Amino acid sequence: MSDSSHLVCPHCQAINRVPTARLDQKPNCGQCHRTLFTGHPVELTTSTFARHLDHNDIPLVVDFWAPWCGPCKMMAPAFVQAAAMLEPLVRVAKVNTDTEQALGTQYSIRSIPTLILFKDGHEVARQAGAMTKQDIVRWVRAH
Ligand SMILES: [Zn+2]
């Protein structure tokens, strides 16, 4: 990893440059001054997804889900806990495939929940089906 990392603010979408050594010191956004890591998955939409995909130097893991999906609801608390464990080395996000159907189509999401791990803007791994917190963390770290 280089000396500094670009991070997209989950609140105002500003691109921040953070010294890598300071990643785990709860860095704040230079623009809106809110924390860059909330311990919660960032809700991404069609308009914010590409920005987070292209401008985060850290890997991005996305939960593609829908409100009517039982297994998604079951996995949601585990995903939140996994987010707290994976930050700040991974950006954790969610996409509601009901409201953001274009993203579901773009990534050919056939079943939900589906987790996709992106690195440098490219998909490096994908996993369908509900997972426990331990499984999520293990799966992300394995890649
Ligand atoms: Zn901000």
PDB file of C-alpha atoms and ligand atoms in Angstrom:
ATOM      1  CA  MET A   1       0.000   0.000   0.000  1.00  0.00           C
ATOM      2  CA  SER A   2       1.273   3.514  -0.763  1.00  0.00           C
ATOM      3  CA  ASP A   3       1.823   6.319   1.758  1.00  0.00           C
ATOM      4  CA  SER A   4      -1.651   7.697   1.335  1.00  0.00           C
ATOM      5  CA  SER A   5      -5.015   6.409   0.221  1.00  0.00           C
ATOM      6  CA  HIS A   6      -7.875   8.075  -1.556  1.00  0.00           C
ATOM      7  CA  LEU A   7     -11.170   7.597   0.229  1.00  0.00           C
ATOM      8  CA  VAL A   8     -14.614   8.702  -0.831  1.00  0.00           C
ATOM      9  CA  CYS A   9     -16.610  10.299   1.981  1.00  0.00           C
ATOM     10  CA  PRO A  10     -19.796   8.281   2.658  1.00  0.00           C
ATOM     11  CA  HIS A  11     -21.658  11.498   3.571  1.00  0.00           C
ATOM     12  CA  CYS A  12     -20.738  14.152   0.983  1.00  0.00           C
ATOM     13  CA  GLN A  13     -18.919  11.942  -1.605  1.00  0.00           C
ATOM     14  CA  ALA A  14     -15.802  14.149  -1.495  1.00  0.00           C
ATOM     15  CA  ILE A  15     -12.549  12.385  -2.360  1.00  0.00           C
ATOM     16  CA  ASN A  16     -10.136  12.570   0.569  1.00  0.00           C
ATOM     17  CA  ARG A  17      -6.434  11.761   0.600  1.00  0.00           C
ATOM     18  CA  VAL A  18      -5.561  10.149   3.924  1.00  0.00           C
ATOM     19  CA  PRO A  19      -2.062   9.106   5.045  1.00  0.00           C
ATOM     20  CA  THR A  20      -2.163   5.312   5.231  1.00  0.00           C
ATOM     21  CA  ALA A  21      -0.717   5.423   8.750  1.00  0.00           C
ATOM     22  CA  ARG A  22      -3.727   7.480   9.844  1.00  0.00           C
ATOM     23  CA  LEU A  23      -6.400   5.190   8.414  1.00  0.00           C
ATOM     24  CA  ASP A  24      -7.090   3.580  11.772  1.00  0.00           C
ATOM     25  CA  GLN A  25      -7.177   6.889  13.674  1.00  0.00           C
ATOM     26  CA  LYS A  26     -10.770   7.687  12.722  1.00  0.00           C
ATOM     27  CA  PRO A  27      -9.999  10.178   9.953  1.00  0.00           C
ATOM     28  CA  ASN A  28     -12.576  12.846   9.147  1.00  0.00           C
ATOM     29  CA  CYS A  29     -13.653  14.175   5.778  1.00  0.00           C
ATOM     30  CA  GLY A  30     -11.806  17.356   4.782  1.00  0.00           C
ATOM     31  CA  GLN A  31     -14.971  18.773   3.295  1.00  0.00           C
ATOM     32  CA  CYS A  32     -17.887  17.920   5.601  1.00  0.00           C
ATOM     33  CA  HIS A  33     -15.739  17.006   8.664  1.00  0.00           C
ATOM     34  CA  ARG A  34     -17.737  13.880   9.402  1.00  0.00           C
ATOM     35  CA  THR A  35     -16.060  10.548  10.028  1.00  0.00           C
ATOM     36  CA  LEU A  36     -14.911   8.647   6.935  1.00  0.00           C
ATOM     37  CA  PHE A  37     -15.585   5.332   8.693  1.00  0.00           C
ATOM     38  CA  THR A  38     -18.893   5.030  10.486  1.00  0.00           C
ATOM     39  CA  GLY A  39     -18.732   1.333  11.343  1.00  0.00           C
ATOM     40  CA  HIS A  40     -21.811   0.863   9.160  1.00  0.00           C
ATOM     41  CA  PRO A  41     -22.259  -0.145   5.527  1.00  0.00           C
ATOM     42  CA  VAL A  42     -22.607   2.819   3.176  1.00  0.00           C
ATOM     43  CA  GLU A  43     -25.864   2.830   1.209  1.00  0.00           C
ATOM     44  CA  LEU A  44     -24.847   3.291  -2.416  1.00  0.00           C
ATOM     45  CA  THR A  45     -27.101   4.349  -5.261  1.00  0.00           C
ATOM     46  CA  THR A  46     -26.710   4.394  -9.016  1.00  0.00           C
ATOM     47  CA  SER A  47     -25.379   7.951  -8.749  1.00  0.00           C
ATOM     48  CA  THR A  48     -22.789   7.292  -5.997  1.00  0.00           C
ATOM     49  CA  PHE A  49     -21.719   3.727  -6.819  1.00  0.00           C
ATOM     50  CA  ALA A  50     -19.239   4.506  -9.614  1.00  0.00           C
ATOM     51  CA  ARG A  51     -17.570   7.217  -7.557  1.00  0.00           C
ATOM     52  CA  HIS A  52     -16.932   4.814  -4.664  1.00  0.00           C
ATOM     53  CA  LEU A  53     -15.836   2.093  -7.068  1.00  0.00           C
ATOM     54  CA  ASP A  54     -13.362   4.293  -8.946  1.00  0.00           C
ATOM     55  CA  HIS A  55     -12.001   6.589  -6.252  1.00  0.00           C
ATOM     56  CA  ASN A  56     -11.451   4.403  -3.196  1.00  0.00           C
ATOM     57  CA  ASP A  57      -7.914   3.022  -2.939  1.00  0.00           C
ATOM     58  CA  ILE A  58      -9.111   0.439  -0.433  1.00  0.00           C
ATOM     59  CA  PRO A  59     -11.139  -2.606  -1.577  1.00  0.00           C
ATOM     60  CA  LEU A  60     -14.906  -2.230  -1.703  1.00  0.00           C
ATOM     61  CA  VAL A  61     -17.259  -4.994  -0.601  1.00  0.00           C
ATOM     62  CA  VAL A  62     -20.899  -4.601  -1.573  1.00  0.00           C
ATOM     63  CA  ASP A  63     -23.975  -6.442  -0.323  1.00  0.00           C
ATOM     64  CA  PHE A  64     -26.603  -6.541  -3.070  1.00  0.00           C
ATOM     65  CA  TRP A  65     -29.881  -7.021  -1.237  1.00  0.00           C
ATOM     66  CA  ALA A  66     -33.610  -6.239  -1.306  1.00  0.00           C
ATOM     67  CA  PRO A  67     -36.133  -5.381   1.429  1.00  0.00           C
ATOM     68  CA  TRP A  68     -38.408  -8.351   0.612  1.00  0.00           C
ATOM     69  CA  CYS A  69     -35.621 -10.925   0.859  1.00  0.00           C
ATOM     70  CA  GLY A  70     -35.681 -12.933   4.106  1.00  0.00           C
ATOM     71  CA  PRO A  71     -32.068 -14.185   3.973  1.00  0.00           C
ATOM     72  CA  CYS A  72     -30.932 -10.579   3.280  1.00  0.00           C
ATOM     73  CA  LYS A  73     -32.664  -9.408   6.446  1.00  0.00           C
ATOM     74  CA  MET A  74     -31.129 -12.264   8.380  1.00  0.00           C
ATOM     75  CA  MET A  75     -27.659 -11.372   7.144  1.00  0.00           C
ATOM     76  CA  ALA A  76     -27.998  -7.583   7.665  1.00  0.00           C
ATOM     77  CA  PRO A  77     -26.894  -7.506  11.342  1.00  0.00           C
ATOM     78  CA  ALA A  78     -23.937  -9.790  10.545  1.00  0.00           C
ATOM     79  CA  PHE A  79     -22.951  -7.501   7.695  1.00  0.00           C
ATOM     80  CA  VAL A  80     -23.006  -4.458  10.006  1.00  0.00           C
ATOM     81  CA  GLN A  81     -20.795  -6.288  12.508  1.00  0.00           C
ATOM     82  CA  ALA A  82     -18.477  -7.366   9.701  1.00  0.00           C
ATOM     83  CA  ALA A  83     -18.257  -3.734   8.536  1.00  0.00           C
ATOM     84  CA  ALA A  84     -17.020  -2.654  11.955  1.00  0.00           C
ATOM     85  CA  MET A  85     -14.354  -5.371  11.821  1.00  0.00           C
ATOM     86  CA  LEU A  86     -13.237  -4.775   8.231  1.00  0.00           C
ATOM     87  CA  GLU A  87     -12.918  -0.983   8.394  1.00  0.00           C
ATOM     88  CA  PRO A  88     -10.681   0.893   7.728  1.00  0.00           C
ATOM     89  CA  LEU A  89      -8.920  -1.531   5.379  1.00  0.00           C
ATOM     90  CA  VAL A  90     -12.065  -2.214   3.369  1.00  0.00           C
ATOM     91  CA  ARG A  91     -14.971   0.047   2.403  1.00  0.00           C
ATOM     92  CA  VAL A  92     -18.234  -1.769   3.185  1.00  0.00           C
ATOM     93  CA  ALA A  93     -21.375  -0.872   1.253  1.00  0.00           C
ATOM     94  CA  LYS A  94     -24.895  -2.003   0.417  1.00  0.00           C
ATOM     95  CA  VAL A  95     -26.984  -1.690  -2.709  1.00  0.00           C
ATOM     96  CA  ASN A  96     -30.757  -2.053  -2.571  1.00  0.00           C
ATOM     97  CA  THR A  97     -31.439  -3.879  -5.847  1.00  0.00           C
ATOM     98  CA  ASP A  98     -35.134  -2.910  -5.650  1.00  0.00           C
ATOM     99  CA  THR A  99     -34.513   0.830  -5.841  1.00  0.00           C
ATOM    100  CA  GLU A 100     -31.226   0.566  -7.791  1.00  0.00           C
ATOM    101  CA  GLN A 101     -32.224  -1.947 -10.443  1.00  0.00           C
ATOM    102  CA  ALA A 102     -29.670  -0.608 -12.942  1.00  0.00           C
ATOM    103  CA  LEU A 103     -26.834  -1.713 -10.646  1.00  0.00           C
ATOM    104  CA  GLY A 104     -28.350  -5.164 -10.168  1.00  0.00           C
ATOM    105  CA  THR A 105     -28.542  -5.539 -13.938  1.00  0.00           C
ATOM    106  CA  GLN A 106     -25.054  -4.145 -14.518  1.00  0.00           C
ATOM    107  CA  TYR A 107     -23.530  -6.724 -12.175  1.00  0.00           C
ATOM    108  CA  SER A 108     -25.866  -9.548 -13.254  1.00  0.00           C
ATOM    109  CA  ILE A 109     -27.199 -10.151  -9.755  1.00  0.00           C
ATOM    110  CA  ARG A 110     -29.297 -13.328 -10.087  1.00  0.00           C
ATOM    111  CA  SER A 111     -29.852 -14.144  -6.459  1.00  0.00           C
ATOM    112  CA  ILE A 112     -29.728 -12.090  -3.301  1.00  0.00           C
ATOM    113  CA  PRO A 113     -27.998 -11.565  -1.080  1.00  0.00           C
ATOM    114  CA  THR A 114     -24.883 -11.484  -3.240  1.00  0.00           C
ATOM    115  CA  LEU A 115     -21.608 -10.061  -1.993  1.00  0.00           C
ATOM    116  CA  ILE A 116     -19.120  -8.683  -4.505  1.00  0.00           C
ATOM    117  CA  LEU A 117     -15.594  -7.655  -3.618  1.00  0.00           C
ATOM    118  CA  PHE A 118     -14.015  -5.000  -5.822  1.00  0.00           C
ATOM    119  CA  LYS A 119     -10.358  -4.054  -5.942  1.00  0.00           C
ATOM    120  CA  ASP A 120      -9.089  -1.141  -8.028  1.00  0.00           C
ATOM    121  CA  GLY A 121     -12.516  -0.874  -9.616  1.00  0.00           C
ATOM    122  CA  HIS A 122     -12.651  -4.508 -10.719  1.00  0.00           C
ATOM    123  CA  GLU A 123     -14.644  -7.422  -9.375  1.00  0.00           C
ATOM    124  CA  VAL A 124     -12.287  -9.927  -7.747  1.00  0.00           C
ATOM    125  CA  ALA A 125     -14.743 -12.203  -5.967  1.00  0.00           C
ATOM    126  CA  ARG A 126     -18.439 -12.863  -5.623  1.00  0.00           C
ATOM    127  CA  GLN A 127     -20.448 -14.961  -3.194  1.00  0.00           C
ATOM    128  CA  ALA A 128     -24.176 -15.621  -3.256  1.00  0.00           C
ATOM    129  CA  GLY A 129     -26.231 -16.581  -0.222  1.00  0.00           C
ATOM    130  CA  ALA A 130     -26.433 -15.429   3.372  1.00  0.00           C
ATOM    131  CA  MET A 131     -23.268 -15.648   5.448  1.00  0.00           C
ATOM    132  CA  THR A 132     -22.403 -15.240   9.103  1.00  0.00           C
ATOM    133  CA  LYS A 133     -20.227 -12.387  10.348  1.00  0.00           C
ATOM    134  CA  GLN A 134     -17.231 -14.735  10.618  1.00  0.00           C
ATOM    135  CA  ASP A 135     -17.805 -16.071   7.109  1.00  0.00           C
ATOM    136  CA  ILE A 136     -18.052 -12.562   5.646  1.00  0.00           C
ATOM    137  CA  VAL A 137     -14.855 -11.370   7.342  1.00  0.00           C
ATOM    138  CA  ARG A 138     -13.001 -14.575   6.425  1.00  0.00           C
ATOM    139  CA  TRP A 139     -14.190 -14.404   2.818  1.00  0.00           C
ATOM    140  CA  VAL A 140     -13.135 -10.753   2.369  1.00  0.00           C
ATOM    141  CA  ARG A 141      -9.745 -11.274   4.011  1.00  0.00           C
ATOM    142  CA  ALA A 142      -9.090 -14.398   1.924  1.00  0.00           C
ATOM    143  CA  HIS A 143      -9.071 -12.182  -1.159  1.00  0.00           C
TER     144      HIS A 143
HETATM  145 ZN    ZN B   1     -17.592  14.467   3.556  1.00  0.00          ZN
END
